Coordinates of C-alpha atoms in Angstrom, one line a residue:
Chain Z
D1 CA 97.5 -1.9 -12.8
V2 CA 98.2 -2.7 -16.4
K3 CA 98.0 0.4 -18.6
V4 CA 97.6 0.3 -22.3
T5 CA 97.7 3.9 -23.7
Q6 CA 96.4 5.0 -27.0
S7 CA 97.7 8.5 -27.5
S8 CA 95.1 9.7 -30.0
R9 CA 91.6 9.3 -28.8
Y10 CA 89.7 11.2 -31.6
L11 CA 91.0 11.9 -35.0
V12 CA 89.6 13.2 -38.2
K13 CA 91.6 12.6 -41.4
R14 CA 91.0 13.1 -45.1
T15 CA 90.8 10.4 -47.7
G16 CA 94.2 9.4 -48.9
E17 CA 96.1 10.7 -45.8
K18 CA 98.6 8.5 -44.0
V19 CA 97.4 7.8 -40.5
F20 CA 99.4 6.5 -37.5
L21 CA 97.8 5.1 -34.4
E22 CA 100.1 4.6 -31.5
C23 CA 99.8 2.3 -28.6
V24 CA 102.1 1.9 -25.6
Q25 CA 101.8 -0.7 -22.7
D26 CA 103.8 -0.5 -19.5
M27 CA 103.7 -4.2 -18.3
D28 CA 106.4 -5.8 -20.5
H29 CA 103.8 -7.8 -22.4
E30 CA 105.0 -9.9 -25.2
N31 CA 101.7 -9.8 -27.2
M32 CA 100.1 -6.8 -28.7
F33 CA 97.0 -6.5 -30.8
W34 CA 95.1 -4.1 -33.0
Y35 CA 91.3 -4.5 -33.3
R36 CA 88.7 -2.4 -35.0
Q37 CA 85.2 -2.3 -33.6
D38 CA 82.1 -1.5 -35.7
P39 CA 78.4 -1.7 -34.7
G40 CA 77.1 -5.2 -35.0
L41 CA 80.4 -6.7 -36.0
G42 CA 82.1 -6.9 -32.7
L43 CA 85.9 -6.7 -32.5
R44 CA 87.8 -7.8 -35.5
L45 CA 91.5 -8.5 -35.3
I46 CA 93.7 -6.5 -37.8
Y47 CA 97.2 -7.5 -36.7
F48 CA 98.9 -9.2 -33.9
S49 CA 102.5 -9.1 -32.7
Y50 CA 104.1 -11.6 -30.3
D51 CA 107.6 -10.0 -30.2
V52 CA 109.6 -7.1 -31.3
K53 CA 109.6 -6.8 -35.2
M54 CA 107.3 -9.8 -35.4
K55 CA 103.7 -9.5 -36.7
E56 CA 100.9 -11.8 -37.9
K57 CA 97.9 -10.8 -40.0
G58 CA 94.6 -11.0 -38.3
D59 CA 91.2 -11.3 -39.9
I60 CA 91.1 -8.0 -41.7
P61 CA 94.7 -6.8 -42.5
E62 CA 93.9 -5.2 -45.9
G63 CA 94.7 -1.5 -46.0
Y64 CA 96.7 -1.6 -42.7
S65 CA 100.3 -2.2 -41.7
V66 CA 101.9 -2.3 -38.3
S67 CA 105.3 -1.6 -36.7
R68 CA 106.8 -2.9 -33.5
E69 CA 110.3 -1.6 -33.1
K70 CA 110.2 -1.7 -29.3
K71 CA 108.5 -4.1 -27.0
E72 CA 106.2 -1.6 -25.4
R73 CA 105.0 0.1 -28.5
F74 CA 102.8 -1.1 -31.4
S75 CA 101.8 1.2 -34.1
L76 CA 98.9 0.8 -36.6
I77 CA 99.4 2.5 -40.0
L78 CA 96.8 3.3 -42.6
E79 CA 98.9 4.0 -45.7
S80 CA 96.1 5.8 -47.5
A81 CA 93.0 6.3 -45.4
S82 CA 89.6 5.5 -46.9
T83 CA 86.1 6.3 -45.6
N84 CA 85.5 2.6 -44.9
Q85 CA 88.2 2.7 -42.3
T86 CA 86.1 5.1 -40.2
S87 CA 85.9 3.1 -37.0
M88 CA 87.0 2.7 -33.4
Y89 CA 90.4 1.1 -33.1
L90 CA 91.4 -0.8 -30.0
C91 CA 94.9 -1.7 -29.0
A92 CA 95.4 -4.6 -26.5
S93 CA 98.2 -6.5 -24.9
S94 CA 98.8 -9.7 -22.9
L95 CA 101.5 -11.8 -21.5
A96 CA 102.6 -14.7 -23.8
R97 CA 101.1 -17.5 -21.7
E98 CA 98.2 -15.8 -20.1
N99 CA 94.6 -15.5 -21.3
T100 CA 93.8 -12.1 -20.1
I101 CA 93.9 -9.4 -22.7
Y102 CA 94.1 -5.7 -21.6
F103 CA 92.6 -3.1 -23.8
G104 CA 93.4 0.5 -24.3
E105 CA 90.7 3.2 -24.2
G106 CA 90.3 3.2 -28.0
S107 CA 90.9 5.6 -30.8
W108 CA 87.9 7.0 -32.8
L109 CA 89.0 7.6 -36.4
T110 CA 86.8 9.4 -38.9
V111 CA 87.9 9.6 -42.5
V112 CA 86.2 12.2 -44.6
Chain N
Q1 CA 86.0 -18.9 -40.8
K2 CA 85.6 -19.2 -37.1
E3 CA 82.3 -17.5 -36.0
V4 CA 81.0 -16.4 -32.7
E5 CA 77.3 -15.4 -32.7
Q6 CA 75.4 -13.3 -30.2
N7 CA 71.9 -11.7 -30.3
S8 CA 72.6 -8.0 -30.6
G9 CA 69.6 -7.1 -28.4
P10 CA 68.8 -4.9 -26.7
L11 CA 67.9 -7.3 -23.9
S12 CA 65.8 -5.4 -21.4
V13 CA 65.3 -6.7 -17.9
P14 CA 63.9 -5.1 -14.7
E15 CA 66.2 -4.3 -11.8
G16 CA 66.7 -7.3 -9.6
A17 CA 65.9 -9.9 -12.3
I18 CA 68.2 -12.4 -13.8
A19 CA 69.8 -11.4 -17.2
S20 CA 70.7 -14.3 -19.5
L21 CA 73.2 -13.7 -22.3
N22 CA 73.9 -16.3 -24.9
C23 CA 76.7 -17.1 -27.3
T24 CA 77.3 -19.8 -29.9
Y25 CA 80.5 -20.6 -31.6
S26 CA 81.4 -22.6 -34.7
D27 CA 84.9 -23.9 -34.0
R28 CA 84.8 -27.2 -32.2
G29 CA 88.5 -26.8 -31.4
S30 CA 87.7 -23.8 -29.2
Q31 CA 89.2 -24.2 -25.7
S32 CA 88.8 -21.0 -23.8
F33 CA 85.8 -18.7 -23.5
F34 CA 85.5 -15.2 -22.1
W35 CA 82.9 -12.6 -21.3
Y36 CA 83.8 -8.9 -21.6
R37 CA 81.7 -6.0 -20.5
Q38 CA 81.9 -2.8 -22.5
Y39 CA 80.2 0.4 -21.4
S40 CA 79.3 2.9 -24.1
G41 CA 82.4 4.8 -25.3
K42 CA 84.7 2.7 -23.2
S43 CA 87.0 -0.3 -23.8
P44 CA 86.1 -3.9 -23.0
E45 CA 86.9 -5.3 -19.6
L46 CA 87.2 -9.0 -18.8
I47 CA 84.5 -10.2 -16.3
M48 CA 84.5 -14.0 -16.6
S49 CA 86.5 -16.7 -18.2
I50 CA 85.6 -20.4 -18.4
Y51 CA 87.5 -23.4 -19.8
S52 CA 85.6 -26.6 -18.9
N53 CA 82.0 -27.7 -19.2
G54 CA 79.6 -26.7 -16.5
D55 CA 79.1 -23.6 -14.4
K56 CA 81.5 -21.1 -13.0
E57 CA 80.3 -18.5 -10.5
D58 CA 81.9 -15.2 -9.5
G59 CA 79.7 -13.0 -7.3
R60 CA 76.5 -12.2 -9.2
F61 CA 77.9 -13.6 -12.5
T62 CA 77.7 -17.2 -13.6
A63 CA 79.3 -18.4 -16.8
Q64 CA 77.9 -21.7 -18.3
L65 CA 79.7 -23.8 -21.0
N66 CA 78.4 -26.7 -23.0
K67 CA 81.1 -27.7 -25.5
A68 CA 78.9 -30.4 -27.1
S69 CA 76.3 -27.8 -28.0
Q70 CA 79.0 -25.2 -28.7
Y71 CA 77.2 -22.8 -26.4
V72 CA 78.3 -20.5 -23.7
S73 CA 76.2 -18.2 -21.6
L74 CA 76.4 -15.5 -18.9
L75 CA 73.9 -15.1 -16.2
I76 CA 73.7 -11.9 -14.1
R77 CA 71.7 -12.3 -10.9
D78 CA 70.1 -9.4 -9.2
S79 CA 70.7 -7.2 -12.2
Q80 CA 71.5 -3.5 -11.5
P81 CA 71.2 -0.5 -13.7
S82 CA 75.0 -0.3 -13.5
D83 CA 75.1 -3.6 -15.4
S84 CA 73.6 -1.9 -18.5
A85 CA 76.3 -2.3 -21.1
T86 CA 77.3 -4.4 -24.1
Y87 CA 78.5 -7.9 -23.3
L88 CA 81.0 -9.4 -25.7
C89 CA 81.6 -13.2 -25.9
A90 CA 85.1 -14.1 -27.0
V91 CA 86.5 -17.5 -27.9
K92 CA 90.1 -18.8 -28.2
S93 CA 90.9 -21.8 -30.3
W94 CA 93.6 -24.4 -29.9
G95 CA 96.8 -23.2 -31.5
A96 CA 95.6 -19.6 -31.9
G97 CA 98.0 -18.2 -29.4
N98 CA 96.3 -15.3 -27.6
M99 CA 94.1 -14.4 -30.6
L100 CA 90.5 -14.2 -29.6
T101 CA 87.4 -14.3 -31.9
F102 CA 84.7 -11.9 -30.6
G103 CA 81.0 -12.0 -31.1
G104 CA 79.1 -8.9 -32.1
G105 CA 77.9 -8.3 -28.5
T106 CA 74.6 -8.1 -26.8
R107 CA 73.4 -4.8 -25.4
L108 CA 71.8 -5.2 -22.0
M109 CA 69.5 -2.6 -20.5
V110 CA 68.5 -2.9 -16.8
K111 CA 65.5 -0.7 -16.0
P112 CA 65.1 0.6 -12.5

């Protein structure tokens, strides 16, 4: 089974803090994604990576950056957390030529 | 801006009935269509994909696609309380790689 692991499930951070969300997949997938999910808005793509050190902006990249130094790991960084970044963050991965995307369990971030 | 629209619900059906979930999309270049199920507090899981006009059946689930009307639906026959979840419609456009655009989701409640 494909496993996408988000190490931090629940976090509470203060406004202005730097926040790291880590994601690891164990199936040698080329593509990795970070989404955020808010009630009524569905999943919105923040960033996408199709290879090591490669990244593409999604629909809502403002306030976020990403890092992919190794194929299996994709990190989402909030340089200076703000209250409007309180949300659930979902990491996902897929093979380059396949349609199936596998999601992690999600990270619930509260910024106070 | 590519859009995927779903009625947020909740859609309430009695056990054993057919649940009909609908989704419209704005990008005529969309090629692949997916239905994800998401239980409360959990990550989305893929239940159906459809790529060509018509119906596709998998057990109690039937996906229907009408590209001319830009409409995709999911029918769940013999609905069970365990089907109670939020159903997310996702669309992939030509040239978008593996990037999906998600609708806001429809919450389904199946009452015993």
